[in-house]
Coordinates of C-alpha atoms in Angstrom, one line a residue:
Chain A
M1330 CA -8.0 38.5 43.5
N1331 CA -9.1 38.6 39.9
R1332 CA -6.2 40.8 39.2
V1333 CA -3.9 37.9 40.1
L1334 CA -6.0 35.0 38.6
G1335 CA -6.6 37.1 35.5
D1336 CA -3.1 38.4 35.0
W1337 CA -2.5 38.4 31.2
R1338 CA 1.3 38.2 31.5
A1339 CA 1.0 35.1 33.6
I1340 CA -1.5 33.5 31.3
T1341 CA 0.8 34.2 28.3
I1342 CA 3.7 32.6 30.1
L1343 CA 1.8 29.5 31.3
L1344 CA -0.3 28.9 28.2
G1345 CA 2.0 30.4 25.6
P1346 CA 4.4 27.5 25.0
A1347 CA 1.7 24.9 24.7
L1348 CA -0.5 27.0 22.5
L1349 CA 2.5 28.0 20.3
V1350 CA 3.6 24.4 19.7
Y1351 CA 0.1 23.2 19.2
T1352 CA -0.7 25.9 16.7
L1353 CA 2.5 25.5 14.7
V1354 CA 2.7 21.7 14.7
M1355 CA -0.9 20.8 14.6
L1356 CA -3.3 23.6 13.6
V1357 CA -1.2 25.1 10.8
P1358 CA -0.4 21.7 9.3
I1359 CA -4.1 20.8 9.3
L1360 CA -4.9 23.9 7.2
W1361 CA -1.7 23.4 5.1
S1362 CA -2.9 19.8 4.4
L1363 CA -6.2 21.2 3.3
G1364 CA -4.3 23.4 0.9
Y1365 CA -2.5 20.3 -0.5
T1366 CA -5.7 18.7 -1.6
V1367 CA -5.9 21.0 -4.6
F1368 CA -2.3 20.3 -5.8
E1369 CA -0.5 17.4 -7.3
G1370 CA 3.1 16.4 -6.7
N1371 CA 5.5 16.5 -3.8
P1372 CA 8.1 18.9 -2.3
I1373 CA 10.9 17.3 -4.4
T1374 CA 9.2 17.4 -7.8
G1375 CA 7.2 20.6 -7.1
F1376 CA 3.5 21.1 -7.1
T1377 CA 1.0 21.8 -9.9
F1378 CA -2.5 23.2 -9.3
V1379 CA -5.3 20.7 -10.2
G1380 CA -8.3 22.2 -8.5
F1381 CA -10.8 19.6 -7.2
D1382 CA -9.5 16.7 -9.2
N1383 CA -8.1 15.0 -6.2
L1384 CA -11.3 15.2 -4.2
A1385 CA -13.3 14.1 -7.2
H1386 CA -11.0 11.2 -7.7
L1387 CA -11.8 10.0 -4.1
F1388 CA -15.3 9.1 -5.3
T1389 CA -14.2 7.1 -8.3
D1390 CA -11.2 5.3 -6.9
P1391 CA -12.1 1.7 -6.2
R1392 CA -9.2 1.4 -3.7
V1393 CA -10.6 4.3 -1.6
L1394 CA -13.9 2.4 -1.5
E1395 CA -12.1 -0.8 -0.5
A1396 CA -10.1 0.9 2.2
L1397 CA -13.1 2.8 3.5
V1398 CA -15.2 -0.4 3.7
F1399 CA -12.3 -2.2 5.4
T1400 CA -11.8 0.6 7.9
L1401 CA -15.5 0.7 8.8
K1402 CA -15.8 -3.1 9.0
Y1403 CA -12.7 -3.3 11.2
A1404 CA -13.8 -0.4 13.5
F1405 CA -17.2 -1.9 13.9
V1406 CA -16.2 -5.5 14.5
L1407 CA -13.3 -4.7 16.8
T1408 CA -15.3 -2.1 18.8
V1409 CA -18.1 -4.6 19.4
L1410 CA -15.7 -7.4 20.3
Q1411 CA -13.4 -5.6 22.5
V1412 CA -16.1 -3.8 24.4
V1413 CA -18.2 -7.0 24.8
F1414 CA -15.1 -9.1 25.9
G1415 CA -14.0 -6.2 28.2
Y1416 CA -17.5 -6.0 29.7
L1417 CA -17.8 -9.8 30.2
L1418 CA -14.3 -9.8 31.9
S1419 CA -15.3 -6.8 34.1
L1420 CA -18.5 -8.5 35.1
M1421 CA -16.5 -11.6 35.9
Y1422 CA -14.1 -9.6 38.0
V1423 CA -16.8 -7.9 40.0
F1424 CA -19.5 -10.6 40.5
W1425 CA -17.7 -13.8 40.1
L1426 CA -14.1 -13.5 41.2
R1427 CA -14.6 -10.5 43.5
R1428 CA -11.6 -10.0 45.8
A1429 CA -9.6 -12.6 44.0
S1430 CA -9.6 -10.8 40.7
G1431 CA -6.5 -8.7 41.3
L1432 CA -3.9 -11.0 39.8
V1433 CA -6.2 -12.0 36.9
R1434 CA -6.9 -8.3 36.2
T1435 CA -3.2 -7.5 36.1
L1436 CA -2.2 -10.4 33.9
V1437 CA -5.0 -9.8 31.4
F1438 CA -4.1 -6.1 31.3
F1439 CA -0.5 -7.0 30.3
P1440 CA -0.7 -7.0 26.5
V1441 CA -2.0 -3.5 26.2
V1442 CA 1.2 -1.9 27.3
L1443 CA 3.3 -4.0 24.8
P1444 CA 4.5 -2.3 21.7
T1445 CA 2.1 -2.9 18.8
V1446 CA 4.9 -3.7 16.4
A1447 CA 6.2 -6.4 18.8
V1448 CA 2.7 -7.9 19.2
A1449 CA 2.1 -7.9 15.5
L1450 CA 5.4 -9.7 14.9
L1451 CA 4.6 -12.2 17.6
F1452 CA 1.2 -12.9 15.9
Q1453 CA 3.0 -13.2 12.6
K1454 CA 5.1 -15.9 14.0
L1455 CA 2.2 -17.6 15.8
F1456 CA 0.2 -17.9 12.6
E1457 CA 3.2 -18.6 10.3
I1458 CA 3.2 -21.4 7.8
V1459 CA 6.4 -20.9 5.7
P1460 CA 9.2 -21.6 6.1
Q1461 CA 8.2 -23.0 9.4
N1462 CA 4.8 -23.8 11.1
G1463 CA 4.0 -21.4 13.9
L1464 CA 2.3 -22.4 17.1
V1465 CA -1.3 -22.3 15.7
N1466 CA -0.6 -24.4 12.7
S1467 CA 1.4 -26.9 14.9
L1468 CA -1.6 -27.2 17.2
L1469 CA -3.9 -27.8 14.2
N1470 CA -1.6 -30.5 12.9
T1471 CA -1.6 -32.4 16.2
V1472 CA -5.4 -32.7 16.1
G1473 CA -5.2 -33.8 12.4
I1474 CA -6.1 -30.6 10.6
P1475 CA -3.6 -29.5 7.8
S1476 CA -1.8 -26.2 8.2
V1477 CA -3.7 -23.1 7.1
D1478 CA -2.1 -20.2 5.2
W1479 CA -3.7 -17.6 7.4
F1480 CA -2.4 -14.5 5.5
S1481 CA -3.2 -15.6 2.0
S1482 CA -6.9 -15.1 2.1
P1483 CA -8.6 -11.7 2.9
D1484 CA -11.0 -13.2 5.4
S1485 CA -8.6 -15.2 7.5
A1486 CA -6.1 -12.3 7.5
F1487 CA -8.9 -10.0 8.7
W1488 CA -9.8 -12.4 11.6
V1489 CA -6.2 -12.8 12.6
I1490 CA -5.9 -9.0 12.8
I1491 CA -9.1 -8.9 14.9
M1492 CA -7.9 -11.7 17.1
M1493 CA -4.6 -9.9 17.8
D1494 CA -6.4 -6.7 18.7
V1495 CA -8.9 -8.3 20.9
W1496 CA -6.1 -10.2 22.7
R1497 CA -4.2 -6.9 23.1
S1498 CA -7.0 -4.7 24.3
M1499 CA -9.6 -6.7 26.1
G1500 CA -7.8 -6.3 29.4
F1501 CA -7.7 -2.6 29.0
Y1502 CA -11.4 -2.3 28.4
A1503 CA -12.0 -4.7 31.3
V1504 CA -10.2 -2.4 33.7
L1505 CA -11.9 0.7 32.3
L1506 CA -15.4 -0.9 32.7
Y1507 CA -14.5 -2.4 36.0
A1508 CA -14.0 1.1 37.3
G1509 CA -17.5 1.9 36.3
L1510 CA -19.0 -1.3 37.7
V1511 CA -17.4 -0.8 41.1
D1512 CA -19.1 2.6 41.3
I1513 CA -22.6 1.1 41.3
P1514 CA -24.0 1.5 44.8
E1515 CA -24.2 -1.8 46.7
E1516 CA -27.6 -0.9 48.0
T1517 CA -29.1 -0.7 44.5
L1518 CA -27.9 -4.2 43.8
E1519 CA -29.0 -5.4 47.1
S1520 CA -32.5 -4.2 46.7
A1521 CA -32.7 -5.6 43.2
R1522 CA -31.7 -9.0 44.6
L1523 CA -34.4 -8.7 47.3
D1524 CA -36.9 -8.1 44.5
G1525 CA -35.9 -11.4 43.0
A1526 CA -33.5 -10.2 40.3
S1527 CA -30.5 -12.5 39.9
G1528 CA -28.0 -13.6 37.3
W1529 CA -28.7 -12.4 33.8
K1530 CA -31.8 -10.5 34.9
L1531 CA -29.8 -8.5 37.3
V1532 CA -27.2 -7.7 34.7
R1533 CA -29.7 -6.8 32.0
H1534 CA -32.0 -4.6 34.0
I1535 CA -29.8 -3.1 36.7
V1536 CA -26.1 -3.4 35.8
I1537 CA -26.1 -2.5 32.1
P1538 CA -28.3 0.6 32.5
L1539 CA -26.3 1.8 35.4
S1540 CA -22.9 1.3 33.6
L1541 CA -24.2 2.9 30.4
P1542 CA -22.1 6.1 30.7
V1543 CA -18.9 4.2 31.1
L1544 CA -19.9 1.7 28.3
L1545 CA -20.5 4.7 26.0
S1546 CA -17.1 6.3 26.8
S1547 CA -15.5 2.9 26.1
I1548 CA -17.2 2.7 22.7
I1549 CA -16.2 6.3 21.8
F1550 CA -12.7 5.6 22.9
S1551 CA -12.6 2.4 20.9
I1552 CA -14.1 3.7 17.7
N1553 CA -11.8 6.7 17.8
G1554 CA -8.8 4.4 18.1
T1555 CA -9.9 1.8 15.6
L1556 CA -10.6 4.2 12.8
K1557 CA -7.0 5.4 13.0
V1558 CA -5.5 1.9 13.1
F1559 CA -2.1 1.9 11.5
D1560 CA 0.8 0.3 13.4
S1561 CA -0.6 -3.2 14.0
I1562 CA -1.9 -3.7 10.4
L1563 CA 1.3 -2.4 8.8
A1564 CA 3.4 -4.7 10.9
L1565 CA 1.1 -7.8 10.7
T1566 CA -0.1 -7.9 7.1
N1567 CA 1.2 -4.7 5.5
G1568 CA -2.3 -4.4 3.9
G1569 CA -2.1 -7.8 2.2
P1570 CA -3.0 -10.1 0.6
G1571 CA -3.1 -7.6 -2.3
S1572 CA -4.8 -4.6 -0.7
A1573 CA -7.5 -6.6 1.1
T1574 CA -6.6 -5.5 4.6
T1575 CA -5.5 -1.9 3.8
P1576 CA -7.3 0.7 6.0
L1577 CA -7.5 4.4 4.9
T1578 CA -4.6 5.3 7.1
L1579 CA -2.3 2.8 5.4
Y1580 CA -3.6 3.7 1.9
M1581 CA -2.9 7.4 2.6
Y1582 CA 0.6 6.5 3.7
Q1583 CA 1.4 4.4 0.6
T1584 CA -0.1 7.0 -1.7
S1585 CA 2.0 9.8 -0.1
F1586 CA 5.3 8.1 0.4
T1587 CA 5.5 5.2 -2.0
Y1588 CA 4.0 7.1 -4.9
G1589 CA 4.9 10.6 -3.8
E1590 CA 1.4 12.0 -4.4
Y1591 CA 1.0 14.5 -1.6
G1592 CA -2.2 16.1 -3.0
Y1593 CA -4.1 12.8 -3.2
G1594 CA -2.6 11.6 0.1
S1595 CA -3.9 14.8 1.8
S1596 CA -7.3 14.2 0.2
I1597 CA -7.5 10.7 1.8
A1598 CA -6.3 12.1 5.1
L1599 CA -9.1 14.7 4.9
L1600 CA -11.6 11.9 4.2
L1601 CA -10.4 10.1 7.3
T1602 CA -10.6 13.2 9.4
I1603 CA -14.2 13.8 8.3
L1604 CA -15.0 10.2 9.0
C1605 CA -13.6 10.5 12.6
L1606 CA -15.5 13.8 13.1
I1607 CA -18.9 12.4 11.9
V1608 CA -18.6 9.3 14.0
T1609 CA -17.6 11.2 17.1
I1610 CA -20.5 13.7 16.7
F1611 CA -22.9 10.9 15.9
I1612 CA -22.0 9.0 19.0
F1613 CA -22.0 12.1 21.2
R1614 CA -25.5 13.0 20.0
S1615 CA -27.0 9.5 20.4
S1616 CA -25.4 9.1 23.8
R1617 CA -26.9 12.4 25.0
R1618 CA -30.4 11.3 23.9
D1619 CA -30.1 7.9 25.5
L1620 CA -28.9 9.3 28.7
T1621 CA -31.8 11.7 29.1
K1622 CA -34.1 8.9 28.4
G1623 CA -32.6 6.5 30.9
Chain B
M1423 CA -16.9 -5.0 45.9
S1424 CA -19.8 -7.1 47.2
S1425 CA -19.2 -9.9 49.6
T1426 CA -22.7 -11.1 49.1
A1427 CA -22.9 -12.6 45.7
L1428 CA -25.3 -14.0 43.2
A1429 CA -24.5 -17.6 44.3
T1430 CA -25.4 -17.1 48.0
P1431 CA -28.7 -15.4 48.4
V1432 CA -29.0 -12.9 51.2
R1433 CA -30.9 -14.1 54.3
T1434 CA -33.2 -11.6 55.7
P1435 CA -36.2 -12.0 57.9
T1436 CA -38.4 -10.9 55.0
D1437 CA -36.9 -13.5 52.6
V1438 CA -39.9 -15.4 51.3
R1439 CA -38.0 -18.0 49.4
P1440 CA -37.2 -21.3 51.1
P1441 CA -33.6 -21.4 52.5
R1442 CA -31.3 -23.2 50.1
R1443 CA -29.5 -26.3 51.5
R1444 CA -25.7 -26.4 51.8
S1445 CA -24.2 -28.4 48.9
P1446 CA -22.0 -31.3 49.9
R1447 CA -18.2 -31.0 49.4
G1448 CA -18.1 -32.8 46.0
R1449 CA -20.7 -30.5 44.6
R1450 CA -18.9 -27.5 45.8
I1451 CA -15.8 -28.5 43.9
L1452 CA -17.9 -29.2 40.8
K1453 CA -19.4 -25.8 41.2
A1454 CA -16.0 -24.2 41.3
L1455 CA -14.9 -26.1 38.2
P1456 CA -16.3 -23.7 35.6
K1457 CA -14.6 -20.9 37.4
I1458 CA -11.2 -22.7 37.4
I1459 CA -11.6 -23.7 33.7
V1460 CA -12.5 -20.1 32.6
I1461 CA -9.7 -18.5 34.4
G1462 CA -7.3 -21.2 33.2
V1463 CA -8.3 -20.7 29.5
L1464 CA -8.1 -17.0 29.9
L1465 CA -4.6 -17.0 31.5
I1466 CA -3.3 -19.5 29.0
T1467 CA -4.5 -17.3 26.1
V1468 CA -2.9 -14.3 27.5
V1469 CA 0.3 -15.7 29.0
Y1470 CA 1.2 -18.7 26.8
P1471 CA 2.1 -16.7 23.6
L1472 CA 4.5 -14.6 25.6
F1473 CA 6.0 -17.7 27.2
W1474 CA 6.4 -19.2 23.7
L1475 CA 8.1 -16.0 22.6
L1476 CA 10.5 -16.1 25.5
M1477 CA 11.4 -19.7 24.9
G1478 CA 11.9 -19.1 21.2
S1479 CA 14.5 -16.4 22.0
F1480 CA 16.8 -19.0 23.5
K1481 CA 16.5 -21.6 20.7
T1482 CA 19.0 -22.1 17.9
Q1483 CA 18.1 -22.0 14.2
D1484 CA 18.4 -25.8 14.1
E1485 CA 15.9 -26.2 17.0
F1486 CA 13.5 -23.9 15.2
L1487 CA 13.5 -26.0 12.0
N1488 CA 13.7 -29.5 13.5
S1489 CA 12.1 -29.6 17.0
P1490 CA 8.4 -29.2 17.8
T1491 CA 7.5 -25.6 18.3
W1492 CA 6.4 -26.0 21.9
A1493 CA 9.7 -27.8 22.9
L1494 CA 11.8 -26.0 25.5
P1495 CA 15.2 -24.8 24.4
E1496 CA 18.0 -27.3 24.8
T1497 CA 20.6 -24.8 26.0
W1498 CA 20.1 -21.5 27.9
T1499 CA 22.5 -19.1 26.2
F1500 CA 22.1 -15.4 25.5
D1501 CA 23.7 -15.7 22.0
N1502 CA 20.5 -14.6 20.3
Y1503 CA 20.3 -11.5 22.5
I1504 CA 23.9 -10.6 21.9
E1505 CA 23.4 -11.1 18.1
A1506 CA 20.2 -8.9 18.1
W1507 CA 21.8 -6.2 20.2
T1508 CA 25.0 -5.8 18.2
T1509 CA 24.6 -7.2 14.7
G1510 CA 20.9 -6.4 14.7
N1511 CA 21.7 -2.8 15.8
L1512 CA 19.0 -3.0 18.5
G1513 CA 21.3 -1.1 20.9
T1514 CA 21.3 1.9 18.6
Y1515 CA 17.5 1.7 18.2
V1516 CA 16.9 1.6 21.9
R1517 CA 19.2 4.6 22.4
N1518 CA 17.3 6.5 19.7
S1519 CA 14.0 5.7 21.3
I1520 CA 15.2 7.0 24.7
L1521 CA 16.7 10.1 23.1
A1522 CA 13.4 10.9 21.4
T1523 CA 11.0 9.9 24.1
A1524 CA 12.6 11.6 27.2
P1525 CA 12.7 15.2 25.9
A1526 CA 9.3 14.9 24.2
L1527 CA 7.7 13.5 27.4
F1528 CA 9.3 16.2 29.5
L1529 CA 8.1 19.0 27.2
T1530 CA 4.6 17.6 26.8
I1531 CA 4.2 17.4 30.6
V1532 CA 5.6 20.8 31.5
F1533 CA 3.7 22.7 28.7
G1534 CA 0.5 20.6 29.3
V1535 CA 0.4 21.1 33.0
A1536 CA 1.0 24.8 32.8
A1537 CA -1.6 25.2 30.0
G1538 CA -4.1 23.1 32.0
F1539 CA -3.6 25.4 35.0
A1540 CA -4.0 28.6 32.9
L1541 CA -7.2 27.2 31.3
E1542 CA -8.9 25.9 34.3
V1543 CA -7.7 27.9 37.4
M1544 CA -7.1 31.3 35.9
V1545 CA -10.0 33.5 34.9
W1546 CA -10.1 35.1 31.5
K1547 CA -12.3 35.5 28.4
G1548 CA -12.0 32.9 25.7
R1549 CA -10.5 30.1 27.7
G1550 CA -13.5 27.8 26.7
V1551 CA -12.7 28.3 23.1
V1552 CA -9.0 27.5 23.6
L1553 CA -9.8 24.4 25.6
L1554 CA -12.2 23.3 22.8
A1555 CA -9.4 23.9 20.2
F1556 CA -7.1 21.6 22.2
L1557 CA -9.9 19.0 22.6
A1558 CA -10.4 18.9 18.8
G1559 CA -6.8 17.8 18.4
I1560 CA -7.5 14.5 20.2
M1561 CA -9.7 13.5 17.3
V1562 CA -7.5 14.5 14.4
P1563 CA -5.6 11.6 12.9
G1564 CA -1.8 11.9 12.6
Q1565 CA -2.1 11.4 8.8
M1566 CA -3.6 14.9 8.6
I1567 CA -0.5 16.7 9.7
L1568 CA 2.1 14.2 8.4
L1569 CA 2.7 15.7 4.9
P1570 CA 3.1 19.4 5.8
L1571 CA 5.4 18.5 8.7
F1572 CA 7.5 16.4 6.4
T1573 CA 7.8 19.3 4.0
I1574 CA 8.8 21.7 6.9
Y1575 CA 11.4 19.3 8.3
F1576 CA 12.7 18.6 4.9
K1577 CA 13.1 22.3 3.9
T1578 CA 14.6 23.3 7.2
G1579 CA 17.1 20.4 7.1
L1580 CA 15.9 18.9 10.4
T1581 CA 15.4 15.5 8.8
G1582 CA 18.9 14.2 9.6
S1583 CA 18.3 14.3 13.4
L1584 CA 15.8 13.2 16.0
L1585 CA 14.4 16.7 16.4
P1586 CA 11.4 16.1 14.1
L1587 CA 10.3 13.2 16.3
I1588 CA 10.7 15.2 19.5
I1589 CA 8.8 18.2 18.1
T1590 CA 6.0 16.1 16.7
Y1591 CA 5.5 13.9 19.7
T1592 CA 5.3 17.0 22.0
A1593 CA 2.6 18.5 19.8
I1594 CA 0.6 15.3 19.4
G1595 CA 0.7 14.6 23.1
L1596 CA -0.4 18.1 24.1
P1597 CA -4.2 17.9 23.4
L1598 CA -4.8 14.9 25.7
T1599 CA -2.4 16.2 28.4
V1600 CA -4.0 19.7 28.4
F1601 CA -7.5 18.2 28.5
M1602 CA -6.7 15.7 31.3
M1603 CA -4.8 18.3 33.4
A1604 CA -7.6 20.8 33.0
T1605 CA -10.0 18.0 34.3
Y1606 CA -7.8 17.3 37.3
F1607 CA -7.4 21.0 38.1
R1608 CA -11.2 21.3 38.0
S1609 CA -11.6 18.7 40.7
V1610 CA -9.4 20.8 43.1
P1611 CA -11.7 23.2 45.1
R1612 CA -11.3 26.7 43.8
E1613 CA -11.2 28.2 47.3
I1614 CA -7.7 26.8 47.7
F1615 CA -6.3 28.9 44.9
E1616 CA -8.4 31.9 45.9
A1617 CA -7.1 31.6 49.5
A1618 CA -3.5 31.4 48.2
T1619 CA -3.9 34.6 46.1
L1620 CA -5.6 36.4 49.1
D1621 CA -2.6 35.5 51.2
G1622 CA -0.6 37.4 48.7
A1623 CA 1.0 34.6 46.6
S1624 CA 1.8 35.5 43.0
I1625 CA 0.2 33.3 40.4
F1626 CA 3.5 31.5 39.7
R1627 CA 3.9 30.8 43.4
T1628 CA 0.3 29.5 43.5
F1629 CA 1.1 27.2 40.5
R1630 CA 4.4 26.0 41.9
S1631 CA 3.4 25.5 45.6
I1632 CA -0.3 24.8 45.5
G1633 CA -1.4 23.6 42.0
F1634 CA 1.6 21.4 41.1
P1635 CA 1.7 19.3 44.3
L1636 CA -2.0 18.8 44.3
V1637 CA -2.1 17.2 40.9
K1638 CA 1.2 15.3 41.3
N1639 CA -0.4 11.9 41.1
A1640 CA -2.4 12.9 38.1
I1641 CA 0.7 14.1 36.3
F1642 CA 2.3 10.7 36.9
T1643 CA -0.7 9.0 35.3
V1644 CA -0.7 11.3 32.3
A1645 CA 3.0 10.9 31.9
L1646 CA 2.7 7.2 31.9
V1647 CA 0.0 7.2 29.2
Q1648 CA 2.1 9.6 27.1
F1649 CA 5.2 7.5 27.6
F1650 CA 3.6 4.4 26.3
F1651 CA 2.1 6.3 23.4
I1652 CA 5.4 7.8 22.3
W1653 CA 7.5 4.7 23.0
N1654 CA 5.1 2.4 21.0
D1655 CA 4.5 4.9 18.1
L1656 CA 5.2 3.7 14.6
L1657 CA 3.6 6.2 12.2
I1658 CA 5.6 9.3 13.2
A1659 CA 8.9 7.4 13.7
L1660 CA 8.5 5.6 10.3
T1661 CA 7.8 8.9 8.5
F1662 CA 10.5 11.1 10.0
T1663 CA 13.5 8.8 10.3
T1664 CA 15.1 9.0 7.0
R1665 CA 18.4 7.4 8.0
S1666 CA 18.7 3.8 9.3
D1667 CA 20.9 4.9 12.2
L1668 CA 18.1 7.2 13.5
R1669 CA 15.5 4.4 13.7
T1670 CA 13.6 4.0 16.9
I1671 CA 13.1 0.6 18.4
Q1672 CA 9.7 0.1 16.7
V1673 CA 10.9 1.0 13.2
G1674 CA 14.0 -1.0 13.8
L1675 CA 12.0 -4.1 14.8
L1676 CA 9.8 -3.7 11.7
N1677 CA 12.8 -3.9 9.5
F1678 CA 14.5 -6.5 11.6
T1679 CA 13.8 -9.6 9.6
G1680 CA 15.4 -8.1 6.5
Q1681 CA 18.7 -7.4 8.1
F1682 CA 20.0 -11.0 8.1
G1683 CA 18.9 -11.8 4.6
Q1684 CA 17.1 -15.1 5.4
V1685 CA 14.9 -15.3 8.4
Q1686 CA 17.0 -15.8 11.5
Y1687 CA 14.5 -17.0 14.1
G1688 CA 16.6 -16.8 17.3
P1689 CA 17.7 -13.1 17.0
T1690 CA 14.3 -12.0 15.7
F1691 CA 12.6 -13.6 18.7
A1692 CA 15.2 -12.1 21.0
A1693 CA 14.7 -8.7 19.5
I1694 CA 10.9 -8.9 20.0
C1695 CA 11.6 -10.2 23.5
I1696 CA 13.8 -7.2 24.4
N1697 CA 11.0 -4.9 23.3
V1698 CA 8.2 -6.8 24.9
F1699 CA 9.7 -7.7 28.3
G1700 CA 11.5 -4.3 28.6
T1701 CA 8.1 -2.7 28.5
L1702 CA 6.6 -5.3 30.7
V1703 CA 9.2 -4.9 33.4
L1704 CA 8.7 -1.1 33.4
Y1705 CA 4.9 -1.6 33.6
L1706 CA 5.3 -4.1 36.5
I1707 CA 7.3 -1.5 38.5
L1708 CA 4.7 1.1 37.9
N1709 CA 1.7 -1.2 37.9
Q1710 CA 0.1 -0.2 41.2
R1711 CA 0.0 3.4 40.1
V1712 CA -1.3 2.7 36.6
M1713 CA -4.2 0.8 38.0
K1714 CA -4.9 3.4 40.6
G1715 CA -4.8 6.2 38.0
L1716 CA -7.1 4.3 35.7
T1717 CA -9.7 3.5 38.3
A1718 CA -9.4 7.0 39.8
G1719 CA -11.4 7.9 36.7
A1720 CA -9.6 9.9 34.1
V1721 CA -12.2 8.7 31.6
K1722 CA -15.3 8.8 33.7

C-alpha cells in the first residue's frame, strides 16, 4: 500500500505543477525582491549597488514613519470595529432573531462580495461635496448642518475609510462568528441559565469564553487583511489629503512606479512583510497561551 | 439555534424564581419595538446606499445637478448604461476580466486540489515542510513579489498581453487553495483511500474516483473564494496592465471618471452599478452554497 501512496512519480505529477508555479512566481521573486533592497534604480534605467543605504533610509524617512503609523492605526481600529460589530451582529442573529435571522444575515453579508473599487467609488459619491453634494451632505443640510468637506482633513478622511470598511465587512465577520456561536452546545447555555446567568452575564461568562477560538481566528484574519489594505484606500482617497491616509502598501507602490525607485520600494515591501510576520507570530503565541489558560 | 431564549425563562420543576406574568398585548408590541428599530436601521444602512446608486444610474446630468439627491429618476432609460458600456469601454474591461479570471481560476483549482491530495493523502518525507512553505505564502503581501515579476514580464515581453495577470493570479491563489484542500482531505477518513489502493486502484484512479468526488463541495467553496479575490483584485491588475485596452473592470472603473473629461454622473453611476449588481446577481445565484461553505467551517 505504501508503495502506491508513496509513489514518487505520482507525487511529482500531482504536486509538481503547483510547486513549480509557486516557487517561480512567489518564492523566487521574494528572494529577488530581497536582492533589490541593496540596489538603486529600475529595469529601464539600470541598477547601481548602494549597499544598505535603502534600509538605513527607512529609519530616517518621515513618510515611512507616517505610513507605518497610519497602517497600524488603521489595522487596529478597523480590526476592533469589524470584529466587535460582527460579534454583536452574530449574537443578535443567534440569541435575538434566532430562526428569523436568515434574510437579515444574507442582506448584511451582501457588501462583502462587492468589488472594493466599486464600493470605494460609491462612498466617494456618498460623501461628495463638489461639484455636487452627495447623500451624506444632503442629509446634513436638511437637518440644518452645513456641508462637510470629508476628504479635506486627515481625520475625517480616516473615518470615512473606516466607515466604508466596516460597512463592507461586518456582515462577513458576523457569518464567520455566527458559525462559532451555533456550535456552542445548547446544554451548556441551558445549565448556565438555570444557574441564574442571563443577558450580559451569560454572554460575558459563557458565550465569549466559548467562542474565543473563532474570535481569535477572526482577529488574525482581520489583521492580516487590514495590514495589506490597498484597493479601497487607493480608490477612495488615493492616500490624500497630502499623504495623510497613505498606508505602507500604497507608499511602496508610489515609490516604485511613480518615482521608479525599485530598491527603495522593495525595502518598504520588506518592512511590510516583516510587520505581517511579527503580528502573525505575536497573535499565534498569545492565542496559544490564552487557550491553555481557558 | 435555541428555541428557549433569554426573554422567556425556562420553566422547570426546580425553578425557584416566581413565574413571570404574561405581558399584555400592547406591552408585547412595545417589547418588539427595539428589535424592529434595530433591524430597520441595520437594513437601511446596508441597502439604501445600493438603492441610491441604482437610482442614480438612471438619472440625467441635469437631474443630478438640480434635483434633490434622494429624488427618484424622472425617466427610466438605459442611456447611461449604453454610454458606459460603449463610450466608456466597459464592455472591453468586462471581457478582459473574464479572460484573465477564468484560466487563472481553473489552473489554481486544478493545481491546488492535486497538490492538496499529494500533501495530505500520500505518504512521503518532507510533506510537512512543503505544506508549511505554502502556508507562509498566505501571509506574504503582494507588494513583495510585484517588482521582480514586473521585471520578468517586461524582459520576456509578456507585458502586452493578459498572461502576466493569469500567471500571477494562479500563483497567489495557490497557497490558500492548497492549504484549504489539504484541510478538507484531512477530514476524509484515511481508510477510504487505503481500501481503494488495497483493491488495486492506482493513485491517479484513487484521486479521480475517490478523492475528487469526496471534496467536490469543498472545491466549489474554494473556487468561489478565489473567484471573488481575482475578480475584485486591483493591485496586480493595475501593475501589469500597461495598455488601456488590457484593463480589467476594476482598473477601468478606477480610471472611469477621467474618460469623459468632466464628471458625467449618469454613466459613472451606471458603470459602478454594472460592477456591483453583476457581482451581486452572481452571489445570489450561488448564495446558498456560499453560506453552507462558510458555516461548514473552513476557518474553524
